[in-house]
Amino acid sequence: EDQVTQSPEALRLQEGESSSLNCSYTVSGLRGLFWYRQDPGKGPEFLFTLYSAGEEKEKERLKATLTKKESFLHITAPKPEDSATYLCAVQPDRGSTLGRLYFGRGTQLTVWP
Amino acid sequence: KAGVTQTPRYLIKTRGQQVTLSCSPISGHRSVSWYQQTPGQGLQFLFEYFSETQRNKGNFPGRFSGRQFSNSRSEMNVSTLELGDSALYLCASSLAEGQLYEQYFGPGTRLTVT
């Protein structure tokens, strides 16, 4: 069964304190892994797509990496505006799952000044 | 380019009633997926439409249905509402080129069932 697990569930960081969020996945074959950011009461905002192990992508203070079993979202010198829930999702490599993403439960990040 | 829009943004309904939610995808996107988000279950896939055809369906009862129009706009309908249907309903659109589906989400419709 396709499964996505994110850890930790919640993370509190002081401004400037770097850390990483983890997303581990179990799928029969991976077509793509996605990271989203979600603010309270809003829809998820697309951040990154990763296609294959070893791939890395960066955007401002965020860097996403991918291995065969997990992905990490590294946050360097976070600011309070980075506070949000970060969601990881996978797209399995099966025709029967086209258009369907499997989401983890997310990591709620709070960055305090 | 305008993003995904959803209407209405908020709804309050009574048990037993039915509701229709609307989604307009990003211009040029042909795939529309619907998700239900609750604190207890997270984001759960409802169904996906592509070129007016439902291609994929999640594990929800038949009370949940949807459709897509020729302009790619989509609607979902929930009949005989239950208290447990209270959730944020999210629509996502995708270009659906090749086999990779980067999905872009709308702001959601917050449904409250009393």
mmCIF file of C-alpha atoms in Angstrom:
data_model
loop_
_atom_site.group_PDB
_atom_site.id
_atom_site.type_symbol
_atom_site.label_atom_id
_atom_site.label_comp_id
_atom_site.label_asym_id
_atom_site.label_seq_id
_atom_site.Cartn_x
_atom_site.Cartn_y
_atom_site.Cartn_z
ATOM 1 C CA GLU A 1 0.000 0.000 0.000
ATOM 2 C CA ASP A 2 1.240 3.454 -0.889
ATOM 3 C CA GLN A 3 2.162 5.385 2.213
ATOM 4 C CA VAL A 4 3.739 8.716 3.104
ATOM 5 C CA THR A 5 4.967 9.513 6.611
ATOM 6 C CA GLN A 6 6.233 12.906 7.706
ATOM 7 C CA SER A 7 8.219 13.732 10.798
ATOM 8 C CA PRO A 8 8.231 15.477 13.108
ATOM 9 C CA GLU A 9 4.533 16.338 13.388
ATOM 10 C CA ALA A 10 5.421 19.720 14.826
ATOM 11 C CA LEU A 11 8.650 21.699 15.001
ATOM 12 C CA ARG A 12 9.422 24.921 16.805
ATOM 13 C CA LEU A 13 12.530 26.814 15.767
ATOM 14 C CA GLN A 14 14.038 30.073 16.802
ATOM 15 C CA GLU A 15 14.632 32.502 13.982
ATOM 16 C CA GLY A 16 17.915 31.594 12.305
ATOM 17 C CA GLU A 17 17.980 28.036 13.683
ATOM 18 C CA SER A 18 18.309 25.680 10.687
ATOM 19 C CA SER A 19 16.644 22.265 10.627
ATOM 20 C CA SER A 20 15.234 19.531 8.379
ATOM 21 C CA LEU A 21 11.836 17.986 7.847
ATOM 22 C CA ASN A 22 11.547 14.354 6.821
ATOM 23 C CA CYS A 23 9.221 12.596 4.401
ATOM 24 C CA SER A 24 9.514 8.831 4.060
ATOM 25 C CA TYR A 25 7.479 6.986 1.472
ATOM 26 C CA THR A 26 6.502 3.496 0.429
ATOM 27 C CA VAL A 27 5.324 3.152 -3.157
ATOM 28 C CA SER A 28 5.721 0.439 -5.728
ATOM 29 C CA GLY A 29 7.355 2.929 -8.052
ATOM 30 C CA LEU A 30 7.842 6.681 -7.759
ATOM 31 C CA ARG A 31 6.977 9.008 -10.593
ATOM 32 C CA GLY A 32 7.424 12.174 -8.584
ATOM 33 C CA LEU A 33 7.551 13.626 -5.071
ATOM 34 C CA PHE A 34 6.093 17.021 -4.277
ATOM 35 C CA TRP A 35 6.495 19.494 -1.445
ATOM 36 C CA TYR A 36 3.790 21.989 -0.577
ATOM 37 C CA ARG A 37 3.406 24.729 1.983
ATOM 38 C CA GLN A 38 0.014 25.360 3.559
ATOM 39 C CA ASP A 39 -0.971 28.373 5.634
ATOM 40 C CA PRO A 40 -3.993 28.151 7.954
ATOM 41 C CA GLY A 41 -7.300 28.276 6.090
ATOM 42 C CA LYS A 42 -5.629 28.271 2.659
ATOM 43 C CA GLY A 43 -4.919 25.753 -0.060
ATOM 44 C CA PRO A 44 -1.496 24.123 -0.360
ATOM 45 C CA GLU A 45 1.073 26.159 -2.251
ATOM 46 C CA PHE A 46 3.351 24.231 -4.594
ATOM 47 C CA LEU A 47 7.061 24.374 -3.728
ATOM 48 C CA PHE A 48 9.082 21.623 -5.447
ATOM 49 C CA THR A 49 8.909 18.527 -7.603
ATOM 50 C CA LEU A 50 11.628 15.868 -7.312
ATOM 51 C CA TYR A 51 11.835 13.080 -9.861
ATOM 52 C CA SER A 52 14.755 10.832 -9.021
ATOM 53 C CA ALA A 53 17.113 9.885 -6.213
ATOM 54 C CA GLY A 54 19.966 12.329 -5.801
ATOM 55 C CA GLU A 55 18.008 15.286 -7.114
ATOM 56 C CA GLU A 56 18.056 18.576 -5.193
ATOM 57 C CA LYS A 57 16.059 21.780 -5.611
ATOM 58 C CA GLU A 58 16.335 25.120 -3.851
ATOM 59 C CA LYS A 59 14.129 28.113 -3.325
ATOM 60 C CA GLU A 60 15.187 30.938 -1.045
ATOM 61 C CA ARG A 61 15.784 29.360 2.383
ATOM 62 C CA LEU A 62 14.378 25.951 1.380
ATOM 63 C CA LYS A 63 16.228 23.028 -0.143
ATOM 64 C CA ALA A 64 14.593 19.711 -0.986
ATOM 65 C CA THR A 65 16.496 16.463 -1.518
ATOM 66 C CA LEU A 66 15.406 12.980 -2.529
ATOM 67 C CA THR A 67 16.679 9.468 -1.870
ATOM 68 C CA LYS A 68 15.109 6.143 -2.810
ATOM 69 C CA LYS A 69 13.134 5.980 0.427
ATOM 70 C CA GLU A 70 12.784 9.525 1.705
ATOM 71 C CA SER A 71 12.954 13.214 1.059
ATOM 72 C CA PHE A 72 14.210 16.029 3.236
ATOM 73 C CA LEU A 73 13.202 19.657 3.290
ATOM 74 C CA HIS A 74 16.063 21.668 4.729
ATOM 75 C CA ILE A 75 15.280 25.104 6.101
ATOM 76 C CA THR A 76 18.280 27.387 6.448
ATOM 77 C CA ALA A 77 18.125 30.379 8.808
ATOM 78 C CA PRO A 78 14.318 30.382 8.957
ATOM 79 C CA LYS A 79 12.262 33.499 9.514
ATOM 80 C CA PRO A 80 8.861 33.837 11.227
ATOM 81 C CA GLU A 81 7.193 34.073 7.804
ATOM 82 C CA ASP A 82 8.320 30.498 7.115
ATOM 83 C CA SER A 83 5.839 29.323 9.749
ATOM 84 C CA ALA A 84 3.345 27.018 8.026
ATOM 85 C CA THR A 85 2.477 23.366 7.579
ATOM 86 C CA TYR A 86 4.727 21.630 5.062
ATOM 87 C CA LEU A 87 3.167 18.760 3.159
ATOM 88 C CA CYS A 88 4.853 16.013 1.199
ATOM 89 C CA ALA A 89 3.045 14.062 -1.520
ATOM 90 C CA VAL A 90 3.976 11.274 -3.912
ATOM 91 C CA GLN A 91 2.720 10.236 -7.298
ATOM 92 C CA PRO A 92 3.109 6.480 -7.817
ATOM 93 C CA ASP A 93 4.256 5.161 -11.147
ATOM 94 C CA ARG A 94 1.001 3.454 -12.070
ATOM 95 C CA GLY A 95 -1.536 4.385 -14.682
ATOM 96 C CA SER A 96 -4.349 3.641 -12.257
ATOM 97 C CA THR A 97 -3.252 6.521 -10.034
ATOM 98 C CA LEU A 98 -3.034 9.251 -12.635
ATOM 99 C CA GLY A 99 -4.105 12.577 -11.174
ATOM 100 C CA ARG A 100 -3.923 11.261 -7.633
ATOM 101 C CA LEU A 101 -1.365 12.341 -5.068
ATOM 102 C CA TYR A 102 -0.816 10.578 -1.753
ATOM 103 C CA PHE A 103 -0.171 13.074 1.007
ATOM 104 C CA GLY A 104 1.561 12.833 4.347
ATOM 105 C CA ARG A 105 -0.014 14.438 7.409
ATOM 106 C CA GLY A 106 2.419 17.327 7.302
ATOM 107 C CA THR A 107 4.890 19.019 9.630
ATOM 108 C CA GLN A 108 3.640 22.131 11.391
ATOM 109 C CA LEU A 109 6.574 24.524 11.582
ATOM 110 C CA THR A 110 6.614 27.494 13.940
ATOM 111 C CA VAL A 111 9.483 29.963 13.780
ATOM 112 C CA TRP A 112 9.625 32.446 16.642
ATOM 113 C CA PRO A 113 11.633 35.665 16.719
ATOM 114 C CA LYS B 1 -1.860 33.796 -15.083
ATOM 115 C CA ALA B 2 -4.822 33.449 -12.747
ATOM 116 C CA GLY B 3 -4.733 30.618 -10.238
ATOM 117 C CA VAL B 4 -7.312 28.008 -9.362
ATOM 118 C CA THR B 5 -10.530 29.533 -8.111
ATOM 119 C CA GLN B 6 -13.163 27.875 -5.967
ATOM 120 C CA THR B 7 -16.643 29.023 -5.081
ATOM 121 C CA PRO B 8 -18.125 29.476 -2.642
ATOM 122 C CA ARG B 9 -15.377 29.931 -0.079
ATOM 123 C CA TYR B 10 -17.605 29.138 2.884
ATOM 124 C CA LEU B 11 -20.795 27.143 3.260
ATOM 125 C CA ILE B 12 -23.000 26.179 6.152
ATOM 126 C CA LYS B 13 -25.489 23.390 5.524
ATOM 127 C CA THR B 14 -27.801 21.201 7.552
ATOM 128 C CA ARG B 15 -27.656 17.436 7.750
ATOM 129 C CA GLY B 16 -29.566 15.795 4.922
ATOM 130 C CA GLN B 17 -29.134 18.672 2.518
ATOM 131 C CA GLN B 18 -26.999 18.557 -0.595
ATOM 132 C CA VAL B 19 -24.276 20.921 -1.767
ATOM 133 C CA THR B 20 -22.478 21.762 -5.001
ATOM 134 C CA LEU B 21 -18.977 23.177 -5.060
ATOM 135 C CA SER B 22 -17.336 24.738 -8.093
ATOM 136 C CA CYS B 23 -13.753 24.873 -9.321
ATOM 137 C CA SER B 24 -12.193 26.791 -12.207
ATOM 138 C CA PRO B 25 -8.718 25.483 -13.100
ATOM 139 C CA ILE B 26 -5.727 27.418 -14.326
ATOM 140 C CA SER B 27 -6.151 28.325 -17.985
ATOM 141 C CA GLY B 28 -4.880 25.494 -20.169
ATOM 142 C CA HIS B 29 -5.028 22.865 -17.440
ATOM 143 C CA ARG B 30 -7.167 19.887 -18.373
ATOM 144 C CA SER B 31 -6.979 17.794 -15.215
ATOM 145 C CA VAL B 32 -8.929 18.650 -12.077
ATOM 146 C CA SER B 33 -8.605 16.683 -8.846
ATOM 147 C CA TRP B 34 -10.643 17.054 -5.671
ATOM 148 C CA TYR B 35 -9.469 16.430 -2.116
ATOM 149 C CA GLN B 36 -11.081 16.524 1.290
ATOM 150 C CA GLN B 37 -8.988 17.855 4.165
ATOM 151 C CA THR B 38 -9.867 17.267 7.809
ATOM 152 C CA PRO B 39 -7.758 17.522 10.972
ATOM 153 C CA GLY B 40 -8.270 13.831 11.639
ATOM 154 C CA GLN B 41 -7.551 12.381 8.188
ATOM 155 C CA GLY B 42 -5.443 14.980 6.449
ATOM 156 C CA LEU B 43 -5.745 15.324 2.675
ATOM 157 C CA GLN B 44 -7.752 12.539 1.079
ATOM 158 C CA PHE B 45 -8.292 12.110 -2.638
ATOM 159 C CA LEU B 46 -11.876 12.206 -3.871
ATOM 160 C CA PHE B 47 -11.659 11.978 -7.670
ATOM 161 C CA GLU B 48 -9.929 13.272 -10.770
ATOM 162 C CA TYR B 49 -11.376 14.449 -14.060
ATOM 163 C CA PHE B 50 -9.644 14.834 -17.384
ATOM 164 C CA SER B 51 -11.370 15.957 -20.576
ATOM 165 C CA GLU B 52 -14.797 15.540 -18.950
ATOM 166 C CA THR B 53 -14.088 11.939 -17.897
ATOM 167 C CA GLN B 54 -13.583 10.655 -14.372
ATOM 168 C CA ARG B 55 -10.302 8.755 -14.479
ATOM 169 C CA ASN B 56 -9.732 8.010 -10.838
ATOM 170 C CA LYS B 57 -11.817 7.792 -7.692
ATOM 171 C CA GLY B 58 -10.908 7.593 -4.031
ATOM 172 C CA ASN B 59 -12.604 5.610 -1.278
ATOM 173 C CA PHE B 60 -15.594 7.804 -0.643
ATOM 174 C CA PRO B 61 -19.282 6.820 -0.674
ATOM 175 C CA GLY B 62 -21.466 7.396 -3.700
ATOM 176 C CA ARG B 63 -22.911 10.515 -2.054
ATOM 177 C CA PHE B 64 -19.811 12.253 -3.383
ATOM 178 C CA SER B 65 -19.909 12.863 -7.103
ATOM 179 C CA GLY B 66 -18.451 15.236 -9.606
ATOM 180 C CA ARG B 67 -18.298 16.280 -13.192
ATOM 181 C CA GLN B 68 -16.192 18.319 -15.557
ATOM 182 C CA PHE B 69 -17.350 20.578 -18.322
ATOM 183 C CA SER B 70 -15.875 21.143 -21.766
ATOM 184 C CA ASN B 71 -14.086 24.283 -20.540
ATOM 185 C CA SER B 72 -12.387 22.147 -17.823
ATOM 186 C CA ARG B 73 -14.361 23.749 -15.012
ATOM 187 C CA SER B 74 -15.460 21.165 -12.490
ATOM 188 C CA GLU B 75 -18.139 20.730 -9.877
ATOM 189 C CA MET B 76 -18.478 18.303 -7.037
ATOM 190 C CA ASN B 77 -21.713 17.409 -5.329
ATOM 191 C CA VAL B 78 -22.349 15.917 -1.924
ATOM 192 C CA SER B 79 -25.851 14.622 -1.265
ATOM 193 C CA THR B 80 -27.497 13.759 2.032
ATOM 194 C CA LEU B 81 -24.914 15.642 4.049
ATOM 195 C CA GLU B 82 -23.603 14.165 7.285
ATOM 196 C CA LEU B 83 -21.838 15.901 10.164
ATOM 197 C CA GLY B 84 -18.633 14.097 9.187
ATOM 198 C CA ASP B 85 -18.641 15.823 5.806
ATOM 199 C CA SER B 86 -17.548 19.052 7.472
ATOM 200 C CA ALA B 87 -14.144 19.747 5.932
ATOM 201 C CA LEU B 88 -12.069 21.916 3.665
ATOM 202 C CA TYR B 89 -12.661 20.797 0.084
ATOM 203 C CA LEU B 90 -9.744 21.491 -2.191
ATOM 204 C CA CYS B 91 -9.575 21.494 -5.931
ATOM 205 C CA ALA B 92 -6.291 21.141 -7.781
ATOM 206 C CA SER B 93 -5.544 21.567 -11.453
ATOM 207 C CA SER B 94 -2.760 20.121 -13.514
ATOM 208 C CA LEU B 95 -1.429 20.532 -17.015
ATOM 209 C CA ALA B 96 -1.350 16.719 -17.192
ATOM 210 C CA GLU B 97 1.351 16.674 -19.872
ATOM 211 C CA GLY B 98 3.282 13.482 -20.064
ATOM 212 C CA GLN B 99 2.918 11.455 -16.923
ATOM 213 C CA LEU B 100 3.811 13.937 -14.184
ATOM 214 C CA TYR B 101 1.089 15.781 -12.390
ATOM 215 C CA GLU B 102 2.213 18.903 -10.634
ATOM 216 C CA GLN B 103 -1.007 19.968 -8.999
ATOM 217 C CA TYR B 104 -1.854 23.548 -8.135
ATOM 218 C CA PHE B 105 -4.453 24.050 -5.465
ATOM 219 C CA GLY B 106 -7.224 26.548 -5.040
ATOM 220 C CA PRO B 107 -8.051 28.247 -1.736
ATOM 221 C CA GLY B 108 -10.672 25.638 -0.870
ATOM 222 C CA THR B 109 -14.301 25.664 0.186
ATOM 223 C CA ARG B 110 -14.898 25.386 3.914
ATOM 224 C CA LEU B 111 -18.050 23.305 4.412
ATOM 225 C CA THR B 112 -19.687 23.149 7.808
ATOM 226 C CA VAL B 113 -22.551 20.717 8.339
ATOM 227 C CA THR B 114 -24.778 21.321 11.384
#
